[in-house]
Coordinates of C-alpha atoms in Angstrom, one line a residue:
M1424 CA 93.1 -122.4 -118.1
K1425 CA 95.3 -124.9 -117.0
L1426 CA 94.2 -128.4 -118.0
D1427 CA 95.2 -130.2 -114.8
I1428 CA 93.7 -133.6 -113.8
M1429 CA 90.9 -131.9 -111.7
T1430 CA 90.0 -129.7 -114.5
L1431 CA 90.0 -132.8 -117.0
L1432 CA 87.9 -134.8 -114.6
V1433 CA 85.3 -131.9 -114.4
M1434 CA 85.1 -131.8 -118.2
N1435 CA 84.5 -135.8 -118.3
L1436 CA 81.9 -135.3 -115.7
I1437 CA 80.2 -132.5 -117.9
V1438 CA 80.4 -134.8 -120.9
N1439 CA 78.9 -137.7 -119.1
A1440 CA 76.1 -135.8 -117.6
V1441 CA 75.0 -134.3 -120.9
S1442 CA 75.3 -137.7 -122.5
A1443 CA 73.1 -139.2 -119.7
W1444 CA 70.6 -136.4 -120.5
A1445 CA 70.4 -137.1 -124.3
M1446 CA 70.3 -141.0 -123.7
A1447 CA 67.4 -140.3 -121.1
V1448 CA 65.5 -138.7 -123.9
I1449 CA 66.1 -141.6 -126.4
W1450 CA 65.3 -144.0 -123.7
R1451 CA 62.1 -142.4 -122.9
E1452 CA 60.9 -142.7 -126.6
N1453 CA 62.2 -146.1 -127.4
R1454 CA 62.4 -148.0 -124.1
R1455 CA 59.7 -150.4 -125.0
Q1456 CA 61.1 -151.2 -128.4
Y1457 CA 64.6 -151.3 -127.5
P1458 CA 65.2 -152.3 -123.7
G1459 CA 68.9 -152.3 -123.9
I1460 CA 68.8 -148.5 -124.0
G1461 CA 68.1 -148.5 -120.3
F1462 CA 71.3 -150.2 -119.5
W1463 CA 73.3 -147.5 -121.4
L1464 CA 71.6 -145.0 -119.6
A1465 CA 72.3 -146.6 -116.4
N1466 CA 76.0 -146.8 -117.4
M1467 CA 76.2 -143.0 -118.1
L1468 CA 74.4 -142.3 -114.6
L1469 CA 77.1 -144.4 -112.8
Q1470 CA 79.9 -142.9 -114.8
T1471 CA 78.7 -139.4 -113.7
A1472 CA 78.1 -140.4 -110.2
G1473 CA 81.5 -142.0 -110.0
L1474 CA 83.4 -139.1 -111.5
A1475 CA 81.6 -136.7 -109.0
L1476 CA 82.7 -138.9 -106.2
I1477 CA 86.3 -138.8 -107.3
L1478 CA 86.2 -135.1 -107.6
M1479 CA 85.2 -135.2 -103.8
R1480 CA 88.3 -136.9 -102.7
G1481 CA 89.8 -135.1 -99.7
R1482 CA 86.2 -134.3 -98.5
L1483 CA 84.8 -137.6 -98.3
P1484 CA 86.7 -140.9 -97.1
D1485 CA 88.5 -142.9 -99.8
V1486 CA 86.0 -145.8 -99.4
F1487 CA 83.7 -143.6 -101.2
C1488 CA 86.1 -141.6 -103.4
V1489 CA 88.3 -144.3 -104.7
L1490 CA 86.7 -147.8 -103.8
L1491 CA 83.1 -147.0 -104.5
A1492 CA 83.7 -144.5 -107.1
N1493 CA 85.7 -146.9 -109.3
L1494 CA 83.4 -149.8 -108.6
M1495 CA 80.5 -147.8 -109.9
M1496 CA 82.4 -146.9 -113.1
Q1497 CA 83.2 -150.4 -113.9
S1498 CA 79.7 -151.6 -113.0
G1499 CA 78.5 -149.1 -115.6
A1500 CA 80.8 -150.7 -118.2
V1501 CA 79.2 -154.1 -117.5
L1502 CA 75.7 -152.5 -117.9
L1503 CA 76.8 -150.9 -121.2
L1504 CA 77.9 -154.4 -122.3
A1505 CA 74.5 -155.9 -121.1
G1506 CA 72.7 -153.2 -123.0
L1507 CA 74.7 -153.7 -126.1
A1508 CA 73.8 -157.4 -126.1
R1509 CA 70.2 -156.8 -125.7
F1510 CA 70.1 -154.2 -128.2
T1511 CA 71.7 -156.4 -130.9
E1512 CA 69.6 -159.5 -129.6
A1513 CA 72.9 -161.3 -128.9
P1514 CA 73.2 -164.0 -126.1
W1515 CA 76.0 -162.9 -123.6
R1516 CA 76.8 -164.3 -120.3
Q1517 CA 77.5 -161.6 -117.5
G1518 CA 78.5 -164.1 -114.8
R1519 CA 82.1 -163.9 -115.5
N1520 CA 81.8 -160.1 -115.3
I1521 CA 80.2 -160.2 -111.8
A1522 CA 83.1 -162.3 -110.7
L1523 CA 85.4 -159.8 -112.3
L1524 CA 83.7 -156.9 -110.4
A1525 CA 84.2 -158.8 -107.2
V1526 CA 87.9 -159.5 -107.9
F1527 CA 88.2 -155.8 -108.9
S1528 CA 86.9 -154.7 -105.6
L1529 CA 89.0 -156.9 -103.6
A1530 CA 92.2 -155.9 -105.5
M1531 CA 91.2 -152.2 -105.0
A1532 CA 90.5 -152.4 -101.4
Y1533 CA 93.9 -154.2 -100.8
Y1534 CA 95.9 -151.5 -102.8
L1535 CA 93.9 -148.9 -100.9
Y1536 CA 94.0 -150.2 -97.2
V1537 CA 96.6 -153.0 -96.9
G1538 CA 99.5 -152.0 -99.2
P1539 CA 98.5 -148.6 -100.4
D1540 CA 99.8 -148.2 -104.0
M1541 CA 98.0 -145.6 -106.4
Q1542 CA 99.9 -147.0 -109.3
A1543 CA 98.8 -150.5 -108.8
R1544 CA 95.2 -149.2 -108.5
Q1545 CA 95.5 -147.4 -111.8
I1546 CA 96.8 -150.4 -113.6
I1547 CA 93.8 -152.5 -112.1
V1548 CA 91.3 -149.9 -113.2
S1549 CA 92.9 -149.8 -116.8
A1550 CA 93.0 -153.6 -117.0
S1551 CA 89.4 -153.8 -115.8
I1552 CA 88.5 -151.3 -118.5
I1553 CA 90.2 -153.6 -121.1
L1554 CA 88.6 -156.7 -119.9
I1555 CA 85.1 -155.4 -120.0
T1556 CA 85.2 -153.0 -122.8
G1557 CA 87.1 -155.4 -124.8
Q1558 CA 84.1 -157.9 -124.6
A1559 CA 81.7 -155.1 -125.7
A1560 CA 83.9 -154.3 -128.8
W1561 CA 84.3 -157.9 -129.8
L1562 CA 80.6 -158.5 -129.5
L1563 CA 79.8 -155.4 -131.8
L1564 CA 82.4 -156.3 -134.2
R1565 CA 82.7 -160.1 -134.4
E1566 CA 79.8 -161.7 -132.7
I1567 CA 76.6 -160.1 -133.4
A1568 CA 74.3 -160.8 -136.5
P1569 CA 75.4 -159.4 -139.7
R1570 CA 72.3 -157.2 -140.0
F1571 CA 73.2 -155.5 -136.6
R1572 CA 76.9 -154.7 -137.7
A1573 CA 76.3 -151.8 -139.9
V1574 CA 74.0 -150.3 -137.1
T1575 CA 76.6 -150.7 -134.3
N1576 CA 80.0 -150.7 -136.0
L1577 CA 80.8 -147.2 -135.1
T1578 CA 80.3 -147.9 -131.6
G1579 CA 82.7 -151.1 -131.6
Y1580 CA 85.5 -148.8 -133.1
V1581 CA 84.9 -146.2 -130.3
L1582 CA 85.1 -149.2 -127.8
V1583 CA 88.3 -150.3 -129.3
G1584 CA 89.6 -146.7 -128.6
F1585 CA 88.9 -147.3 -124.9
V1586 CA 90.8 -150.5 -124.9
A1587 CA 93.8 -148.8 -126.8
T1588 CA 93.8 -145.9 -124.3
S1589 CA 93.8 -148.0 -121.3
L1590 CA 96.7 -150.1 -122.7
A1591 CA 98.7 -147.0 -123.4
R1592 CA 97.9 -145.9 -119.8
I1593 CA 99.5 -149.0 -118.4
V1594 CA 102.5 -148.9 -120.6
L1595 CA 103.0 -145.1 -119.4
I1596 CA 102.4 -146.0 -115.8
V1597 CA 105.0 -148.8 -115.9
T1598 CA 107.7 -147.2 -118.0
K1599 CA 107.3 -143.7 -116.4
P1600 CA 106.0 -144.2 -112.9
S1601 CA 104.8 -141.3 -110.8
A1602 CA 106.6 -140.4 -107.7
T1603 CA 103.4 -139.1 -105.9
Q1604 CA 100.5 -140.8 -104.4
D1605 CA 98.3 -137.7 -105.0
F1606 CA 96.1 -138.7 -107.9
F1607 CA 95.3 -135.2 -108.9
N1608 CA 99.0 -134.6 -109.7
S1609 CA 99.9 -138.0 -110.9
G1610 CA 101.4 -136.8 -114.2
M1611 CA 101.2 -137.2 -117.8
A1612 CA 99.8 -140.9 -118.0
D1613 CA 96.7 -140.0 -116.2
A1614 CA 96.0 -136.5 -117.7
L1615 CA 96.5 -138.0 -121.4
A1616 CA 94.1 -141.0 -120.4
I1617 CA 91.6 -138.6 -118.9
T1618 CA 91.6 -136.6 -122.1
L1619 CA 91.2 -139.4 -124.3
Y1620 CA 88.5 -141.0 -122.0
T1621 CA 86.5 -137.7 -122.2
T1622 CA 86.7 -137.5 -125.9
L1623 CA 85.7 -141.1 -126.3
N1624 CA 82.8 -140.7 -124.0
A1625 CA 81.4 -138.0 -126.1
C1626 CA 81.9 -140.1 -129.2
L1627 CA 80.5 -143.1 -127.5
A1628 CA 77.1 -141.1 -126.8
I1629 CA 77.0 -139.9 -130.2
C1630 CA 77.5 -143.3 -131.7
L1631 CA 74.9 -144.8 -129.5
V1632 CA 72.4 -142.2 -130.6
L1633 CA 73.3 -143.0 -134.1
A1634 CA 72.9 -146.6 -133.4
V1635 CA 69.4 -146.2 -132.3
N1636 CA 68.4 -144.1 -135.3
R1637 CA 70.1 -146.5 -137.6
R1638 CA 68.1 -149.4 -136.0
L1639 CA 64.9 -147.5 -136.2
L1640 CA 65.5 -147.0 -140.0
A1641 CA 66.6 -150.4 -140.5
D1642 CA 63.4 -151.7 -138.7
V1643 CA 61.1 -149.3 -140.6
G1644 CA 62.7 -150.6 -143.8
A1645 CA 62.2 -154.2 -142.6
L1646 CA 58.6 -153.6 -141.8
K1647 CA 58.0 -151.8 -145.0
D1648 CA 59.4 -154.9 -147.1
K1649 CA 57.1 -157.0 -144.8
L1650 CA 54.2 -155.1 -145.6
E1651 CA 55.0 -155.1 -149.3
I1652 CA 55.2 -158.9 -149.1
L1653 CA 51.8 -159.1 -147.2
A1654 CA 50.2 -157.0 -149.8
T1655 CA 51.3 -159.2 -152.7
H1656 CA 51.6 -162.7 -151.0
D1657 CA 49.2 -165.0 -149.2
A1658 CA 49.9 -165.0 -145.6
L1659 CA 49.3 -168.6 -144.9
T1660 CA 51.0 -170.2 -147.8
G1661 CA 53.5 -167.3 -148.9
L1662 CA 52.3 -167.7 -152.6
P1663 CA 51.6 -164.8 -154.7
N1664 CA 48.1 -163.4 -154.3
R1665 CA 45.4 -162.4 -156.8
P1666 CA 47.0 -158.8 -157.6
L1667 CA 50.5 -160.1 -158.0
F1668 CA 49.3 -163.1 -160.3
Y1669 CA 47.5 -160.5 -162.4
D1670 CA 50.6 -158.5 -162.8
R1671 CA 52.7 -161.5 -163.6
L1672 CA 50.1 -162.6 -166.1
A1673 CA 50.0 -159.2 -167.8
V1674 CA 53.7 -159.4 -168.2
A1675 CA 53.6 -162.8 -169.6
L1676 CA 50.9 -162.1 -172.1
A1677 CA 52.9 -159.1 -173.4
G1678 CA 55.9 -161.3 -173.7
A1679 CA 54.2 -164.1 -175.4
R1680 CA 52.6 -161.6 -178.0
R1681 CA 56.0 -160.3 -178.7
Q1682 CA 57.7 -163.8 -179.1
D1683 CA 54.6 -165.5 -180.6
V1684 CA 54.4 -168.3 -178.1
Q1685 CA 51.5 -169.8 -176.0
L1686 CA 51.1 -169.8 -172.2
A1687 CA 48.6 -171.7 -170.0
V1688 CA 46.5 -170.6 -167.0
M1689 CA 45.3 -173.3 -164.6
S1690 CA 42.7 -173.2 -162.0
V1691 CA 43.2 -175.9 -159.3
D1692 CA 40.7 -176.8 -156.7
L1693 CA 41.2 -179.4 -153.9
D1694 CA 38.5 -182.0 -153.8
G1695 CA 37.4 -182.6 -150.1
F1696 CA 39.0 -179.5 -148.7
K1697 CA 35.7 -178.8 -146.6
G1698 CA 35.5 -182.3 -145.2
V1699 CA 39.0 -182.1 -143.9
N1700 CA 38.3 -178.7 -142.3
D1701 CA 35.0 -180.1 -140.7
S1702 CA 36.5 -183.5 -139.5
L1703 CA 40.1 -182.5 -138.5
G1704 CA 39.7 -178.8 -137.8
H1705 CA 41.0 -175.5 -139.3
P1706 CA 44.7 -176.2 -138.2
A1707 CA 44.6 -179.3 -140.2
G1708 CA 43.1 -177.4 -143.1
D1709 CA 45.9 -174.9 -143.0
T1710 CA 48.4 -177.6 -143.0
L1711 CA 46.8 -179.1 -146.1
L1712 CA 46.8 -175.8 -147.8
R1713 CA 50.6 -175.3 -147.1
E1714 CA 51.4 -178.8 -148.2
A1715 CA 49.2 -178.4 -151.5
A1716 CA 51.2 -175.1 -152.3
R1717 CA 54.5 -177.0 -151.8
R1718 CA 53.3 -179.9 -154.2
L1719 CA 51.9 -177.5 -156.7
A1720 CA 55.4 -175.4 -156.7
G1721 CA 57.3 -178.8 -157.0
C1722 CA 55.3 -179.5 -160.2
L1723 CA 56.4 -176.5 -162.1
R1724 CA 59.4 -174.7 -163.3
A1725 CA 61.1 -171.8 -161.3
S1726 CA 59.9 -169.4 -164.1
D1727 CA 56.2 -170.4 -163.7
T1728 CA 53.8 -169.0 -160.8
V1729 CA 51.7 -170.8 -158.4
S1730 CA 49.3 -168.4 -156.6
R1731 CA 46.4 -168.6 -154.0
F1732 CA 43.3 -166.8 -154.7
G1733 CA 41.6 -167.7 -151.4
G1734 CA 40.1 -170.9 -149.8
D1735 CA 41.4 -173.9 -151.7
E1736 CA 41.5 -172.1 -155.0
F1737 CA 44.8 -172.0 -156.6
V1738 CA 45.8 -170.6 -159.9
L1739 CA 48.9 -171.3 -162.0
L1740 CA 50.6 -169.6 -164.8
I1741 CA 52.8 -171.6 -167.2
G1742 CA 54.8 -169.9 -169.7
D1743 CA 56.0 -171.0 -173.2
V1744 CA 54.0 -174.1 -173.6
G1745 CA 54.2 -175.9 -176.9
G1746 CA 50.6 -176.4 -177.1
P1747 CA 47.7 -178.3 -175.3
G1748 CA 49.7 -181.4 -174.9
D1749 CA 52.4 -179.6 -172.8
A1750 CA 49.9 -178.0 -170.5
L1751 CA 47.9 -181.3 -169.9
A1752 CA 51.2 -183.0 -169.2
V1753 CA 51.9 -180.6 -166.3
A1754 CA 48.3 -181.0 -165.1
A1755 CA 48.7 -184.8 -165.2
K1756 CA 51.9 -184.3 -163.0
I1757 CA 49.9 -182.2 -160.5
L1758 CA 47.1 -185.0 -160.3
A1759 CA 49.6 -187.6 -159.5
A1760 CA 51.2 -185.6 -156.9
F1761 CA 48.0 -185.0 -155.1
R1762 CA 47.2 -188.9 -155.2
E1763 CA 49.8 -189.4 -152.6
P1764 CA 48.1 -189.1 -149.2
F1765 CA 48.7 -186.1 -146.8
T1766 CA 49.4 -186.3 -143.2
L1767 CA 47.2 -184.1 -141.4
A1768 CA 46.8 -183.9 -137.4
G1769 CA 48.5 -187.4 -137.2
Q1770 CA 46.1 -189.1 -139.6
E1771 CA 46.4 -189.8 -143.3
A1772 CA 44.1 -187.9 -145.6
H1773 CA 43.3 -188.5 -149.3
V1774 CA 42.6 -185.0 -151.0
S1775 CA 42.8 -185.0 -154.8
A1776 CA 42.7 -182.1 -157.2
S1777 CA 40.6 -180.7 -160.0
I1778 CA 42.0 -178.7 -162.8
G1779 CA 40.7 -176.4 -165.5
V1780 CA 43.1 -175.2 -168.2
A1781 CA 42.9 -172.2 -170.6
L1782 CA 45.6 -171.4 -173.2
S1783 CA 46.6 -168.1 -174.7
P1784 CA 46.0 -167.1 -177.5
A1785 CA 43.6 -170.0 -178.4
H1786 CA 41.1 -169.4 -175.4
G1787 CA 41.7 -165.6 -175.0
R1788 CA 44.1 -162.7 -174.8
E1789 CA 43.0 -160.9 -171.7
I1790 CA 43.6 -161.6 -168.1
E1791 CA 40.2 -161.9 -166.8
E1792 CA 39.0 -163.8 -170.0
L1793 CA 41.7 -166.4 -169.4
V1794 CA 41.2 -166.8 -165.7
R1795 CA 37.5 -167.0 -166.1
R1796 CA 37.7 -169.7 -168.9
S1797 CA 40.2 -171.8 -166.8
D1798 CA 37.5 -171.6 -163.9
E1799 CA 34.9 -173.0 -166.4
A1800 CA 36.8 -175.9 -167.3
L1801 CA 37.6 -176.5 -163.6
Y1802 CA 33.8 -176.6 -162.8
R1803 CA 33.5 -179.1 -165.8
A1804 CA 36.3 -181.2 -164.3
K1805 CA 34.6 -181.3 -160.8
A1806 CA 31.1 -182.0 -162.4
G1807 CA 32.8 -185.1 -164.3
G1808 CA 33.9 -186.8 -161.1
R1809 CA 36.9 -184.9 -159.8
D1810 CA 40.5 -185.7 -159.6
A1811 CA 40.6 -184.7 -163.3
C1812 CA 41.6 -182.0 -165.8
R1813 CA 39.5 -180.4 -168.4
L1814 CA 40.7 -178.2 -171.1
Y1815 CA 38.6 -175.2 -172.0
G1816 CA 36.3 -175.9 -175.0
E1817 CA 36.6 -179.7 -174.6
D1818 CA 34.6 -182.2 -172.5
A1819 CA 37.5 -184.2 -171.5
A1820 CA 41.4 -184.2 -171.6

């Protein structure tokens, strides 16, 4: 079979039609999650319709087979760019491309009717592909957020291929101009370009499908990570929750036994938290809890743990303490931090803390035992007037 331009266009038409069908399937399954896919589908449909019109040249007026067909295909490229911007959540202004399409239409009309020149039209089409597709390639390879680049980098390289093919086509047209005005017999430049465009269109469809699959996998992974964090952290403050605290305490106890060192568990309760909720509302209470978490973390080392068990109940793990004095010094630092006023709902609020401390191994070697005894010490601190700290087994500290 002779691969003339007509045959090559038919092959390109088939590739685009099959690609549009595949993209329609992808769009149907993911249109709500990734709205940009609809623009990709529209691009493929416009490319297919434009090629069909070009193949009808000689049977339909040139306004359809030349002007409208090429405008449809360039508009499809603009829609592809818009879809890629949406898919990658990247801001991208399309106003300049609307203006480009208007200039393209006027130039094509001029060289079709006023000063008929097929080679000028070929150069205009190639230049338009470079300007529009070049933007898409730049977007994917340079502009989008790093988390999307691994998803769409292959698509970006294919788009670079479109730019390179169009540049080569312009060079061939300029250096080896065709003597005919018959597009279907225009020579090597168009035959080579259409062959490469057909190959690149197939690659583009594959890469777009891969991009959706990669994005789905990345989003599933991110959701899994988020769920794991939610399972082990408090949603309001971001602090470790009870299960994660118990895991860390178990590890710390095992390490303390091996190294023969002490650790401290502190139970911290906010004095007057209920009054804040009742008088200023739950949003103010949530703000108070977040600020309390920040102040507690600021009083400890990076290796220590601040957790929230629920309500205004915080439990702290402090490793490698030299004895009761070290633990009580940390507690004194926390009490001082909470004596500073909180700004809640535009008002100053004074909320102190009460602290109970239990040491291991002096007050226990098991997780539940240590937490329970720090709680008992906390209750004694509250009963003694609040804004105070108590060490388990002692009346005052």
